[in-house]
Amino acid sequence: MNDEKKIRTLFLYKDYFSDFYLKQRQKVKDKIIWTFRLIETQRNVPENYLKHLEGTDGLYEIRVQQGNDTFRIFCFFDEGKLVVLANGFQKKTQKTPKIEIEKALKIKQEYETAK
């Protein structure tokens, strides 16, 4: 069991992330969980794991690399500590697809409205 103290808590909002997660291979799932633990326990998370998306209002991407596959999971903070997971996708191009960013922003807006 991991004895490190949690600095932030990851929170799944609705089924957006779960739907993505359940479709992944076990090795990818393991890497996602490893990355989540890092984000929960490290005060300063390296940018290659968690990065603010330029030009968005508080949208971040969790970056997961498994072999040659790259995955992104969008998230945002609530009250500074809670990381709310939105949608995830496998990245196949250099640039993050605009449609995925728009989807994440819609989820963020939906979350904030429902709060």
PDB file of C-alpha atoms in Angstrom:
ATOM      1  CA  MET A   1       0.000   0.000   0.000  1.00  0.00           C
ATOM      2  CA  ASN A   2       1.190   3.492  -0.757  1.00  0.00           C
ATOM      3  CA  ASP A   3       2.011   5.386   2.446  1.00  0.00           C
ATOM      4  CA  GLU A   4       2.445   8.731   0.733  1.00  0.00           C
ATOM      5  CA  LYS A   5       0.033  11.374   1.890  1.00  0.00           C
ATOM      6  CA  LYS A   6      -2.507  12.594  -0.606  1.00  0.00           C
ATOM      7  CA  ILE A   7      -2.204  16.240  -1.546  1.00  0.00           C
ATOM      8  CA  ARG A   8      -5.101  16.158  -3.995  1.00  0.00           C
ATOM      9  CA  THR A   9      -8.006  13.837  -4.565  1.00  0.00           C
ATOM     10  CA  LEU A  10      -9.053  12.597  -7.973  1.00  0.00           C
ATOM     11  CA  PHE A  11     -12.774  12.626  -8.563  1.00  0.00           C
ATOM     12  CA  LEU A  12     -14.571  10.968 -11.467  1.00  0.00           C
ATOM     13  CA  TYR A  13     -17.376  13.122 -12.795  1.00  0.00           C
ATOM     14  CA  LYS A  14     -20.192  10.978 -14.210  1.00  0.00           C
ATOM     15  CA  ASP A  15     -19.043   8.208 -16.609  1.00  0.00           C
ATOM     16  CA  TYR A  16     -16.936  10.297 -18.982  1.00  0.00           C
ATOM     17  CA  PHE A  17     -13.592   8.982 -17.790  1.00  0.00           C
ATOM     18  CA  SER A  18     -14.792   5.480 -16.820  1.00  0.00           C
ATOM     19  CA  ASP A  19     -16.089   4.840 -20.346  1.00  0.00           C
ATOM     20  CA  PHE A  20     -12.630   5.632 -21.733  1.00  0.00           C
ATOM     21  CA  TYR A  21     -10.740   3.729 -19.013  1.00  0.00           C
ATOM     22  CA  LEU A  22     -12.687   0.484 -19.361  1.00  0.00           C
ATOM     23  CA  LYS A  23     -11.778   0.230 -23.064  1.00  0.00           C
ATOM     24  CA  GLN A  24      -8.015   0.289 -22.412  1.00  0.00           C
ATOM     25  CA  ARG A  25      -5.551  -2.638 -22.281  1.00  0.00           C
ATOM     26  CA  GLN A  26      -4.425  -3.668 -18.775  1.00  0.00           C
ATOM     27  CA  LYS A  27      -0.926  -2.169 -19.237  1.00  0.00           C
ATOM     28  CA  VAL A  28      -2.491   1.186 -20.130  1.00  0.00           C
ATOM     29  CA  LYS A  29      -4.854   0.990 -17.132  1.00  0.00           C
ATOM     30  CA  ASP A  30      -1.872   0.267 -14.848  1.00  0.00           C
ATOM     31  CA  LYS A  31       0.032   3.268 -16.216  1.00  0.00           C
ATOM     32  CA  ILE A  32      -3.024   5.519 -15.805  1.00  0.00           C
ATOM     33  CA  ILE A  33      -3.373   4.446 -12.145  1.00  0.00           C
ATOM     34  CA  TRP A  34       0.376   4.987 -11.577  1.00  0.00           C
ATOM     35  CA  THR A  35       0.085   8.498 -13.048  1.00  0.00           C
ATOM     36  CA  PHE A  36      -2.978   9.257 -10.891  1.00  0.00           C
ATOM     37  CA  ARG A  37      -1.078   8.248  -7.736  1.00  0.00           C
ATOM     38  CA  LEU A  38       1.772  10.556  -8.722  1.00  0.00           C
ATOM     39  CA  ILE A  39      -0.676  13.452  -9.212  1.00  0.00           C
ATOM     40  CA  GLU A  40      -2.378  12.741  -5.881  1.00  0.00           C
ATOM     41  CA  THR A  41       0.827  12.588  -3.840  1.00  0.00           C
ATOM     42  CA  GLN A  42       3.390  14.944  -5.419  1.00  0.00           C
ATOM     43  CA  ARG A  43       3.322  18.621  -4.504  1.00  0.00           C
ATOM     44  CA  ASN A  44       4.975  19.628  -7.786  1.00  0.00           C
ATOM     45  CA  VAL A  45       3.811  17.336 -10.554  1.00  0.00           C
ATOM     46  CA  PRO A  46       6.174  17.388 -13.572  1.00  0.00           C
ATOM     47  CA  GLU A  47       4.673  18.900 -16.707  1.00  0.00           C
ATOM     48  CA  ASN A  48       5.133  15.683 -18.629  1.00  0.00           C
ATOM     49  CA  TYR A  49       2.379  14.215 -16.398  1.00  0.00           C
ATOM     50  CA  LEU A  50       0.071  17.179 -15.773  1.00  0.00           C
ATOM     51  CA  LYS A  51      -0.022  20.293 -17.902  1.00  0.00           C
ATOM     52  CA  HIS A  52      -2.295  23.316 -18.206  1.00  0.00           C
ATOM     53  CA  LEU A  53      -3.788  23.586 -21.676  1.00  0.00           C
ATOM     54  CA  GLU A  54      -2.838  26.898 -23.243  1.00  0.00           C
ATOM     55  CA  GLY A  55      -5.740  29.174 -24.058  1.00  0.00           C
ATOM     56  CA  THR A  56      -8.273  27.396 -21.821  1.00  0.00           C
ATOM     57  CA  ASP A  57      -9.869  28.504 -18.597  1.00  0.00           C
ATOM     58  CA  GLY A  58      -8.411  26.044 -16.085  1.00  0.00           C
ATOM     59  CA  LEU A  59      -8.349  22.921 -18.234  1.00  0.00           C
ATOM     60  CA  TYR A  60      -5.449  20.529 -17.683  1.00  0.00           C
ATOM     61  CA  GLU A  61      -4.365  17.351 -19.374  1.00  0.00           C
ATOM     62  CA  ILE A  62      -3.003  14.328 -17.600  1.00  0.00           C
ATOM     63  CA  ARG A  63      -0.405  12.781 -19.883  1.00  0.00           C
ATOM     64  CA  VAL A  64       0.029   9.028 -19.962  1.00  0.00           C
ATOM     65  CA  GLN A  65       2.661   7.290 -22.073  1.00  0.00           C
ATOM     66  CA  GLN A  66       2.554   3.503 -22.461  1.00  0.00           C
ATOM     67  CA  GLY A  67       5.094   2.162 -24.930  1.00  0.00           C
ATOM     68  CA  ASN A  68       4.517   4.025 -28.183  1.00  0.00           C
ATOM     69  CA  ASP A  69       0.954   4.976 -27.226  1.00  0.00           C
ATOM     70  CA  THR A  70       0.101   8.372 -25.820  1.00  0.00           C
ATOM     71  CA  PHE A  71      -3.089   9.097 -23.912  1.00  0.00           C
ATOM     72  CA  ARG A  72      -4.582  12.315 -22.581  1.00  0.00           C
ATOM     73  CA  ILE A  73      -7.131  12.674 -19.803  1.00  0.00           C
ATOM     74  CA  PHE A  74      -8.632  16.093 -19.323  1.00  0.00           C
ATOM     75  CA  CYS A  75      -9.226  17.407 -15.846  1.00  0.00           C
ATOM     76  CA  PHE A  76      -9.692  20.578 -13.850  1.00  0.00           C
ATOM     77  CA  PHE A  77      -9.319  21.648 -10.254  1.00  0.00           C
ATOM     78  CA  ASP A  78     -12.100  22.369  -7.819  1.00  0.00           C
ATOM     79  CA  GLU A  79     -11.211  24.411  -4.736  1.00  0.00           C
ATOM     80  CA  GLY A  80      -7.531  23.952  -5.539  1.00  0.00           C
ATOM     81  CA  LYS A  81      -7.232  20.328  -4.474  1.00  0.00           C
ATOM     82  CA  LEU A  82      -9.856  18.236  -6.181  1.00  0.00           C
ATOM     83  CA  VAL A  83      -8.943  17.080  -9.662  1.00  0.00           C
ATOM     84  CA  VAL A  84     -12.127  16.333 -11.556  1.00  0.00           C
ATOM     85  CA  LEU A  85     -11.589  13.881 -14.384  1.00  0.00           C
ATOM     86  CA  ALA A  86     -13.413  14.589 -17.596  1.00  0.00           C
ATOM     87  CA  ASN A  87     -12.861  12.731 -20.867  1.00  0.00           C
ATOM     88  CA  GLY A  88      -9.845  10.801 -22.108  1.00  0.00           C
ATOM     89  CA  PHE A  89      -8.575   9.780 -25.531  1.00  0.00           C
ATOM     90  CA  GLN A  90      -5.627   8.216 -27.315  1.00  0.00           C
ATOM     91  CA  LYS A  91      -3.466  10.848 -28.903  1.00  0.00           C
ATOM     92  CA  LYS A  92      -2.524  10.054 -32.481  1.00  0.00           C
ATOM     93  CA  THR A  93      -1.387  13.446 -33.744  1.00  0.00           C
ATOM     94  CA  GLN A  94       1.022  16.103 -32.533  1.00  0.00           C
ATOM     95  CA  LYS A  95      -1.746  18.557 -31.689  1.00  0.00           C
ATOM     96  CA  THR A  96      -4.551  17.831 -29.245  1.00  0.00           C
ATOM     97  CA  PRO A  97      -7.764  17.596 -31.306  1.00  0.00           C
ATOM     98  CA  LYS A  98      -9.990  20.642 -30.872  1.00  0.00           C
ATOM     99  CA  ILE A  99     -13.080  18.427 -30.612  1.00  0.00           C
ATOM    100  CA  GLU A 100     -11.622  16.710 -27.497  1.00  0.00           C
ATOM    101  CA  ILE A 101     -10.806  20.065 -25.863  1.00  0.00           C
ATOM    102  CA  GLU A 102     -14.329  21.338 -26.581  1.00  0.00           C
ATOM    103  CA  LYS A 103     -15.804  18.151 -25.097  1.00  0.00           C
ATOM    104  CA  ALA A 104     -13.714  18.620 -21.923  1.00  0.00           C
ATOM    105  CA  LEU A 105     -14.734  22.276 -21.624  1.00  0.00           C
ATOM    106  CA  LYS A 106     -18.406  21.265 -21.934  1.00  0.00           C
ATOM    107  CA  ILE A 107     -17.937  18.706 -19.153  1.00  0.00           C
ATOM    108  CA  LYS A 108     -16.222  21.339 -16.974  1.00  0.00           C
ATOM    109  CA  GLN A 109     -19.094  23.766 -17.567  1.00  0.00           C
ATOM    110  CA  GLU A 110     -21.657  21.040 -16.835  1.00  0.00           C
ATOM    111  CA  TYR A 111     -19.844  20.201 -13.569  1.00  0.00           C
ATOM    112  CA  GLU A 112     -19.654  23.839 -12.451  1.00  0.00           C
ATOM    113  CA  THR A 113     -23.331  24.435 -13.279  1.00  0.00           C
ATOM    114  CA  ALA A 114     -24.429  21.315 -11.371  1.00  0.00           C
ATOM    115  CA  LYS A 115     -22.351  22.194  -8.290  1.00  0.00           C
TER     116      LYS A 115
END
